[in-house]
XYZ file of C-alpha atoms in Angstrom:
246
model
C 121.958 137.255 107.696
C 120.956 133.862 106.528
C 117.929 132.630 108.448
C 119.071 129.502 109.106
C 121.878 130.560 110.952
C 122.421 127.854 113.876
C 119.496 126.061 112.960
C 119.807 122.650 111.426
C 119.102 122.353 107.655
C 116.257 119.689 106.964
C 118.142 117.546 104.343
C 119.052 113.779 104.646
C 122.811 113.380 104.115
C 125.622 111.133 105.802
C 126.704 113.824 107.815
C 123.348 114.768 109.304
C 123.213 110.771 110.228
C 126.494 111.040 112.525
C 126.104 111.417 116.165
C 126.528 114.872 117.376
C 129.441 114.000 119.836
C 131.229 112.622 116.653
C 130.944 116.112 114.815
C 131.896 117.877 118.353
C 135.024 115.648 118.511
C 135.817 116.067 114.994
C 135.678 120.139 115.415
C 137.720 119.695 118.595
C 140.557 117.993 116.680
C 140.384 120.496 113.800
C 140.560 123.384 116.261
C 143.619 121.654 118.379
C 145.485 120.935 115.302
C 145.060 124.683 114.108
C 145.982 126.018 117.320
C 149.335 124.469 117.446
C 150.160 124.358 113.613
C 148.496 127.207 111.876
C 150.393 127.495 108.907
C 149.077 127.743 105.287
C 149.175 124.419 104.032
C 147.172 123.183 107.156
C 144.740 125.906 106.770
C 144.331 125.081 103.244
C 143.544 121.542 103.722
C 140.957 122.260 106.507
C 139.308 124.823 104.405
C 139.077 122.284 101.580
C 138.017 119.322 103.872
C 135.231 121.724 105.523
C 133.797 122.566 101.833
C 133.832 118.795 100.815
C 131.838 118.121 104.390
C 129.477 120.930 103.302
C 128.930 119.314 99.826
C 128.632 115.811 101.277
C 125.793 117.345 103.609
C 124.182 118.836 100.797
C 123.723 122.011 102.463
C 122.566 124.588 99.770
C 124.698 127.893 99.219
C 121.881 129.945 100.805
C 123.192 128.339 103.872
C 126.076 130.408 104.343
C 125.231 133.813 105.951
C 125.228 136.930 103.845
C 127.355 139.272 105.970
C 126.912 142.826 106.112
C 129.177 145.248 104.189
C 130.407 146.741 107.256
C 132.365 143.311 108.165
C 134.197 143.123 105.068
C 134.984 147.133 105.490
C 136.752 146.269 108.997
C 138.396 143.184 107.543
C 139.825 145.263 104.949
C 140.581 148.021 107.355
C 142.367 145.497 109.630
C 144.731 144.673 106.740
C 145.519 148.327 105.947
C 146.499 148.967 109.526
C 149.236 146.168 109.321
C 150.401 147.556 105.823
C 153.110 150.099 107.353
C 154.137 147.291 109.986
C 155.491 145.068 106.938
C 154.379 142.229 104.674
C 155.004 139.689 107.471
C 152.243 141.375 109.671
C 149.726 141.490 106.891
C 150.313 137.517 106.174
C 149.988 137.062 109.866
C 146.547 138.966 110.073
C 145.220 137.160 106.931
C 146.414 133.811 108.678
C 144.588 134.653 111.907
C 141.652 135.792 109.700
C 141.533 132.118 108.085
C 142.043 130.652 111.201
C 139.034 132.105 113.025
C 136.598 131.557 109.997
C 137.487 128.018 109.559
C 136.649 127.759 113.233
C 133.448 129.516 112.847
C 132.661 127.598 109.601
C 133.249 124.304 111.310
C 131.030 125.336 114.427
C 128.245 126.249 111.886
C 128.495 122.626 110.269
C 127.675 121.047 113.515
C 124.556 123.423 113.958
C 123.502 122.948 110.077
C 123.683 119.239 110.383
C 122.474 118.478 114.229
C 119.023 118.580 115.621
C 119.334 121.006 118.919
C 117.603 118.104 120.760
C 120.838 115.964 120.049
C 123.367 118.551 121.588
C 122.510 118.265 125.379
C 122.751 114.376 125.246
C 126.022 114.040 123.329
C 127.615 116.693 125.688
C 126.416 114.777 128.854
C 127.744 111.298 127.531
C 131.108 113.234 126.311
C 131.674 114.820 129.805
C 130.611 111.656 131.658
C 134.027 110.731 132.979
C 134.084 114.364 134.650
C 131.033 113.396 136.919
C 133.677 111.375 139.118
C 135.126 114.696 140.198
C 131.682 116.277 140.877
C 131.728 118.616 137.682
C 127.786 119.211 136.774
C 128.086 117.804 133.440
C 124.368 117.507 132.975
C 123.670 121.001 134.165
C 126.525 122.561 131.639
C 125.306 120.396 128.840
C 121.625 121.848 129.437
C 122.847 125.652 129.280
C 124.648 124.993 126.176
C 121.967 123.428 124.528
C 119.559 125.799 125.464
C 121.665 128.830 124.467
C 121.863 127.278 120.786
C 118.587 126.793 120.911
C 117.494 130.126 122.004
C 120.147 132.330 119.869
C 118.094 131.986 116.464
C 114.739 132.913 118.404
C 116.612 136.025 119.929
C 117.844 137.015 116.384
C 114.543 136.111 114.864
C 112.916 138.295 117.330
C 114.929 141.304 116.816
C 114.364 140.841 112.838
C 110.800 141.225 113.783
C 111.236 144.215 116.044
C 113.553 146.168 113.563
C 110.756 145.697 110.908
C 107.781 146.572 113.251
C 109.963 149.786 114.407
C 110.302 150.766 110.628
C 106.393 150.535 110.140
C 105.431 152.630 112.950
C 104.013 155.684 112.509
C 106.392 158.740 112.573
C 105.353 160.981 115.513
C 107.325 164.447 115.595
C 106.895 164.496 119.520
C 108.036 160.997 119.853
C 111.261 161.401 117.522
C 111.934 164.523 119.605
C 112.213 162.655 122.784
C 115.527 162.206 123.667
C 114.810 158.507 124.785
C 113.857 157.693 121.512
C 116.714 155.778 120.498
C 116.489 152.922 118.020
C 118.938 150.929 119.615
C 117.564 151.416 122.945
C 113.970 150.419 121.878
C 115.002 147.392 119.961
C 117.217 146.299 123.140
C 114.653 146.992 125.634
C 111.760 145.012 123.793
C 114.150 142.274 122.936
C 115.120 141.750 126.652
C 111.665 141.938 127.660
C 110.719 139.253 124.738
C 113.631 137.138 125.769
C 112.332 137.365 129.350
C 109.071 136.111 129.037
C 110.222 133.522 126.477
C 112.805 132.340 129.194
C 109.720 131.836 131.694
C 107.563 129.784 129.238
C 110.598 127.524 128.300
C 111.273 127.132 132.131
C 107.781 126.168 132.813
C 107.444 123.704 129.910
C 110.815 122.032 130.828
C 109.373 121.595 134.378
C 106.054 120.273 132.960
C 108.189 117.395 131.200
C 110.012 116.407 133.989
C 112.897 119.019 134.364
C 116.232 119.832 132.750
C 117.150 115.840 133.458
C 114.726 115.089 130.652
C 117.071 116.924 127.984
C 120.242 114.986 128.793
C 118.153 111.375 129.193
C 117.631 110.819 125.656
C 119.542 107.936 124.648
C 122.347 108.519 121.786
C 125.562 106.672 121.098
C 128.125 106.624 118.337
C 128.215 103.626 115.594
C 130.282 102.329 113.160
C 129.917 105.116 110.770
C 130.866 107.528 113.669
C 134.025 105.770 113.850
C 134.827 105.885 110.067
C 134.194 109.812 110.183
C 136.721 110.112 113.074
C 139.031 107.956 111.329
C 138.729 110.387 108.215
C 139.332 113.649 110.295
C 142.327 112.040 112.055
C 143.661 111.116 108.364
C 143.028 114.642 107.283
C 144.632 115.944 110.275
C 147.613 113.690 109.924
C 147.894 114.600 106.007
C 148.019 118.260 106.644
C 150.817 117.760 109.194
C 152.650 115.805 106.546
C 152.028 118.289 103.940
C 153.202 121.096 106.231
C 156.543 119.485 106.906
C 157.172 118.562 103.009
C 156.515 122.276 102.321
């Protein structure tokens, strides 16, 4: 997998300068459209639009994750399973697959173009109206932001642990043990490291004023954000018009 998964790509672009909440709203509009109208014209327009956004964001090709062979094998196996049902089932399978990949790509675009520190304040601002109903918006925003921040660290730790295990001297007695399972060893070590990191992160957050400081960072949309959202709406309406025309 790419080492920049769920991490910001440090380049300067118009997409990087947008407010984090604008990107979230844009992805929400795209997902809402695809949920109710997942036709091939709409999927094609959305895929082309995301590619254009990636080009405007100046994301290098190396940013795209290199998926393992078994992932593609599972996709092919799913298509083969649907062959006996008929061509319609295969097309529907391909449609659902394209739908999922587009949503994942849209989510990755947010991660690749947005500092993790901007996620929590944007979520807190977007969810501000829910505070009237007693919804713990700030707490939810902090949980989501810390999850996005912690996933790349966890993946990096697992990669290091796998590399360290390969370099470990091979002991016949250790290999003969039933408990010497590579997956169990790596998961146990990853849980231990994650627990330690979580404790250190909690202490650091407490020392800096608590979780409220994570959502207190001032952030607000501007004129460029309004233009970006208007562009997303126009693309969505254009894809609907193309679907109706075809």
